[in-house]
Amino acid sequence: MARVLFHRENRIVPLGIMLFVLFLFFYHLDLEHTEPSINGLPDLPKDLSSRQSPLREQSKQQPLPSAQPSPSAVPVAAQVPTSDDRKPAQQQQQQQQQQRPKEQPKEQPKQPGQLSPDDVVLLFKTGASVLWRRLPIHLSTTFAPSRISANNILIYSDYPETIGPWQVIDVLENSTETVRQSDNYEPYRAQADHEARQVYAEAANVEGDGNGPAGGWKLDKYKFLPLIQHAGRAKPDAKWYIYLEDDGYIFLPNLLLHLEKFSSQEPWYFGGLAWKHGDYFAHGGAGFVLSRGAWEQSFGKEEDMVGKYAAFTEAHGCGDHVLGHVMQDYGINFGQTHGKSEYSWGFNPEPHWGGWFRRASWCHPVYSWHHMHSKDVARLYNLELSWDYAKKGQMRFRDFFKAMVEPYMRRRVEWWDNQSSRYELRSDNVADAQPPEKVPKEIWHKAWESVDACEAACVAWENCVQWTFYEDQCRMDENLLLGMGIPVGDNRRQTSLPRTSGWLPQRTEKWVCDA
């Protein structure tokens, strides 16, 4: 068969030309394509820390807002255009609002007694460097709508944030320029730089995580006065202002039952007792309460309490002390009597696993705990939900201990320190140690020799409820404290001898309450 030449096959020629043209087209298209240059991208400002963040810029020079949750936006289904589309924009917007289903507010259950959660405002303080670690657990526990209305909650920090419907107030936003130049304000000025560089402060063990600007705790003292000043103006109808920090928990129903005993029109200011520079004041971490009467007698008389005490705040280290000093200057004593400032049980500046349970406090109501982990907050909230206040009345230290502490106590456990401290017997001091009444000296003086001997000495002392032994040291106590253990695999087990602790919680049966 004769071979067909290419130029003689007319059907192939057009196809070849088309392929050649396409090749030239894509070849030149690729030559004209250039890679984007990163040289044209703007640099971060050299002094970004001095700039306001976008959130701060929006609220600059504006009064501090209310932290009420913003209403959720309900999407509206798209509709076929009609003649109504020609209506003025404002009229259309009003019609759309009417078409949206209205949110039904959740009814607040009436708490036992006369005082309602609607009569109080919860002032919740946090900080930018810890907010994402500590605040979230409170959104579903402390702020639960069945517990307190969202309209009765104000959240304060040193950086504005939005979490769903919740608005976090930057309580330092309106600080004067003089105060802003303080060295203590460096963490506040640095927050914008952290935000712009996508550095997180969550300690979540995720890439990009950090701890936030160093020294954030220095800002804490500046928050108390503007916080109280703002709360009283934002919520003038409140009877009580209840202050809580992000690592604390307050048994709100318990506290409401207690506040019923006081008139909110009188100047009341109390919580956990603290003392500094001659001033008695409410410990911030333990939480405290301030009546409307106290606010009117102090902040209600001043246009700018923050500015008036700016120098005092700068010169001292603790904001709760600054507030207590202001209260004292305006004739408002700390405590639950109008006389001398005095201590009262209920508000605790330590966690429940690190605080003492004593015979003296056993029958008193418990109102708060401090230094709470998120897991602690969840467990305490569940305990509060399970407590029948209508039938049982206020929850007492005794009740809390039985539910949350005693289940972890054992007769004897290694690698645990319960911090017993009432008596300490060692090989070098036992010769001069005098035993408690009715305790045989031979048992007491052998306590340092072994774990068994230490436990025997505790059993022999009728008031002893716990003990701990380490090497040649036996310590015993008449009060109860859970403490903490060292888990398996912890490096501390490689650098010390085991400490053994034990408890006798059954002896609390002698700590009888009236009811």
CSV table of C-alpha atoms in Angstrom, one decimal, residues 206-378:
chain,number,residue,atom,x,y,z
A,206,VAL,CA,-1.9,24.4,70.9
A,207,GLU,CA,0.5,26.0,68.3
A,208,GLY,CA,0.5,29.8,68.6
A,209,ASP,CA,-0.3,29.7,72.3
A,210,GLY,CA,1.4,32.0,74.8
A,211,ASN,CA,0.8,33.5,78.2
A,212,GLY,CA,-0.1,37.0,77.2
A,213,PRO,CA,1.9,40.1,78.2
A,214,ALA,CA,4.0,39.5,81.3
A,215,GLY,CA,3.0,41.2,84.5
A,216,GLY,CA,-0.7,41.3,83.8
A,217,TRP,CA,-1.4,41.0,87.6
A,218,LYS,CA,0.0,44.6,88.0
A,219,LEU,CA,-3.1,45.9,86.3
A,220,ASP,CA,-5.4,44.3,88.9
A,221,LYS,CA,-5.2,47.1,91.5
A,222,TYR,CA,-6.4,49.6,89.0
A,223,LYS,CA,-9.6,47.8,88.3
A,224,PHE,CA,-11.5,47.9,91.6
A,225,LEU,CA,-12.5,51.5,91.8
A,226,PRO,CA,-13.6,52.0,88.2
A,227,LEU,CA,-15.4,48.6,88.4
A,228,ILE,CA,-17.5,49.6,91.4
A,229,GLN,CA,-18.0,53.1,90.1
A,230,HIS,CA,-19.3,51.8,86.8
A,231,ALA,CA,-21.5,49.0,88.3
A,232,GLY,CA,-23.3,51.5,90.6
A,233,ARG,CA,-24.1,53.8,87.6
A,234,ALA,CA,-25.0,51.0,85.2
A,235,LYS,CA,-27.2,49.2,87.6
A,236,PRO,CA,-28.7,51.9,90.0
A,237,ASP,CA,-31.7,49.7,90.9
A,238,ALA,CA,-29.7,46.8,92.3
A,239,LYS,CA,-29.9,46.2,96.1
A,240,TRP,CA,-26.6,44.4,96.3
A,241,TYR,CA,-23.4,44.2,94.3
A,242,ILE,CA,-21.7,40.8,94.6
A,243,TYR,CA,-18.1,40.8,93.5
A,244,LEU,CA,-16.5,37.6,92.2
A,245,GLU,CA,-13.1,36.9,90.5
A,246,ASP,CA,-12.5,34.4,87.7
A,247,ASP,CA,-10.9,31.8,89.9
A,248,GLY,CA,-13.6,31.9,92.5
A,249,TYR,CA,-17.1,30.5,93.1
A,250,ILE,CA,-20.0,31.9,95.1
A,251,PHE,CA,-22.9,29.8,96.3
A,252,LEU,CA,-25.4,32.4,95.2
A,253,PRO,CA,-28.6,30.9,96.8
A,254,ASN,CA,-26.7,30.5,100.1
A,255,LEU,CA,-25.6,34.1,100.0
A,256,LEU,CA,-29.0,35.4,99.1
A,257,LEU,CA,-30.5,33.8,102.1
A,258,HIS,CA,-27.9,35.5,104.2
A,259,LEU,CA,-28.4,38.9,102.6
A,260,GLU,CA,-32.0,38.9,103.6
A,261,LYS,CA,-30.9,39.6,107.1
A,262,PHE,CA,-29.6,43.0,106.1
A,263,SER,CA,-31.2,46.2,104.7
A,264,SER,CA,-29.6,47.1,101.4
A,265,GLN,CA,-30.4,50.8,102.1
A,266,GLU,CA,-27.8,50.7,104.9
A,267,PRO,CA,-24.1,50.9,104.2
A,268,TRP,CA,-22.9,47.2,104.2
A,269,TYR,CA,-19.5,46.0,103.0
A,270,PHE,CA,-18.3,42.5,103.9
A,271,GLY,CA,-16.7,39.3,102.8
A,272,GLY,CA,-13.4,37.6,103.7
A,273,LEU,CA,-11.4,39.7,106.2
A,274,ALA,CA,-8.0,41.1,105.1
A,275,TRP,CA,-5.8,43.7,106.7
A,276,LYS,CA,-3.1,46.0,105.3
A,277,HIS,CA,-1.6,49.4,106.2
A,278,GLY,CA,-4.1,49.7,109.1
A,279,ASP,CA,-7.1,49.1,106.9
A,280,TYR,CA,-9.6,46.3,107.3
A,281,PHE,CA,-11.0,45.3,103.9
A,282,ALA,CA,-12.8,42.5,102.0
A,283,HIS,CA,-10.4,40.0,100.4
A,284,GLY,CA,-11.0,40.2,96.6
A,285,GLY,CA,-10.4,36.6,95.8
A,286,ALA,CA,-12.8,35.4,98.5
A,287,GLY,CA,-15.6,37.6,97.0
A,288,PHE,CA,-17.5,40.3,98.8
A,289,VAL,CA,-20.8,42.2,98.8
A,290,LEU,CA,-21.6,45.9,98.8
A,291,SER,CA,-25.0,47.3,99.5
A,292,ARG,CA,-26.6,50.0,97.4
A,293,GLY,CA,-26.6,52.1,100.6
A,294,ALA,CA,-22.8,51.7,100.8
A,295,TRP,CA,-22.4,52.7,97.1
A,296,GLU,CA,-24.6,55.8,97.6
A,297,GLN,CA,-22.7,56.9,100.7
A,298,SER,CA,-19.3,56.7,98.9
A,299,PHE,CA,-19.3,56.5,95.1
A,300,GLY,CA,-22.6,58.2,94.8
A,301,LYS,CA,-21.2,61.4,96.3
A,302,GLU,CA,-18.2,61.6,94.0
A,303,GLU,CA,-18.1,62.4,90.3
A,304,ASP,CA,-14.7,60.7,89.8
A,305,MET,CA,-13.7,58.5,92.7
A,306,VAL,CA,-11.1,56.9,90.5
A,307,GLY,CA,-9.3,60.2,89.9
A,308,LYS,CA,-9.6,61.2,93.5
A,309,TYR,CA,-7.7,58.1,94.7
A,310,ALA,CA,-5.4,57.7,91.7
A,311,ALA,CA,-2.3,58.6,93.8
A,312,PHE,CA,-3.3,56.3,96.6
A,313,THR,CA,-3.9,53.5,94.1
A,314,GLU,CA,-0.5,54.0,92.4
A,315,ALA,CA,1.3,54.0,95.8
A,316,HIS,CA,-0.2,50.7,97.0
A,317,GLY,CA,-0.2,47.2,95.6
A,318,CYS,CA,-3.7,45.7,96.1
A,319,GLY,CA,-7.0,46.9,94.6
A,320,ASP,CA,-9.2,45.3,97.2
A,321,HIS,CA,-7.2,47.2,99.8
A,322,VAL,CA,-7.7,50.5,97.9
A,323,LEU,CA,-11.4,49.9,97.9
A,324,GLY,CA,-11.5,49.1,101.6
A,325,HIS,CA,-9.5,52.3,102.3
A,326,VAL,CA,-12.1,54.3,100.3
A,327,MET,CA,-15.0,52.7,102.2
A,328,GLN,CA,-13.3,53.5,105.5
A,329,ASP,CA,-12.8,57.2,104.4
A,330,TYR,CA,-16.5,57.4,103.8
A,331,GLY,CA,-17.5,56.0,107.1
A,332,ILE,CA,-18.3,52.4,105.9
A,333,ASN,CA,-16.7,49.8,108.2
A,334,PHE,CA,-15.9,46.3,107.0
A,335,GLY,CA,-18.0,43.6,108.6
A,336,GLN,CA,-21.5,42.4,109.4
A,337,THR,CA,-22.0,44.9,112.3
A,338,HIS,CA,-21.9,48.6,112.1
A,339,GLY,CA,-19.4,48.7,114.9
A,340,LYS,CA,-15.8,47.4,114.9
A,341,SER,CA,-14.6,45.5,111.9
A,342,GLU,CA,-14.6,41.8,112.6
A,343,TYR,CA,-14.1,38.4,111.0
A,344,SER,CA,-17.0,36.2,110.1
A,345,TRP,CA,-17.1,32.7,108.6
A,346,GLY,CA,-18.2,32.0,105.0
A,347,PHE,CA,-16.0,33.8,102.5
A,348,ASN,CA,-12.9,31.7,101.9
A,349,PRO,CA,-9.7,33.1,100.4
A,350,GLU,CA,-8.4,29.6,99.6
A,351,PRO,CA,-9.7,26.5,97.7
A,352,HIS,CA,-11.7,23.9,99.4
A,353,TRP,CA,-8.9,21.3,99.1
A,354,GLY,CA,-6.5,23.8,100.7
A,355,GLY,CA,-8.7,25.3,103.4
A,356,TRP,CA,-9.2,24.2,106.9
A,357,PHE,CA,-12.5,22.7,108.2
A,358,ARG,CA,-12.7,23.6,111.9
A,359,ARG,CA,-15.0,22.8,114.7
A,360,ALA,CA,-15.6,26.6,115.0
A,361,SER,CA,-16.8,26.9,111.4
A,362,TRP,CA,-18.5,23.5,111.1
A,363,CYS,CA,-22.1,24.8,111.5
A,364,HIS,CA,-21.7,28.1,109.7
A,365,PRO,CA,-22.9,28.7,106.1
A,366,VAL,CA,-20.3,28.6,103.3
A,367,TYR,CA,-20.5,31.3,100.7
A,368,SER,CA,-17.4,31.1,98.5
A,369,TRP,CA,-14.1,29.5,97.7
A,370,HIS,CA,-11.0,31.0,95.9
A,371,HIS,CA,-8.2,29.6,93.6
A,372,MET,CA,-10.7,27.3,91.9
A,373,HIS,CA,-9.8,25.2,88.9
A,374,SER,CA,-12.4,24.9,86.1
A,375,LYS,CA,-13.1,21.4,87.3
A,376,ASP,CA,-13.7,22.7,90.8
A,377,VAL,CA,-16.2,25.3,89.5
A,378,ALA,CA,-18.1,22.6,87.6
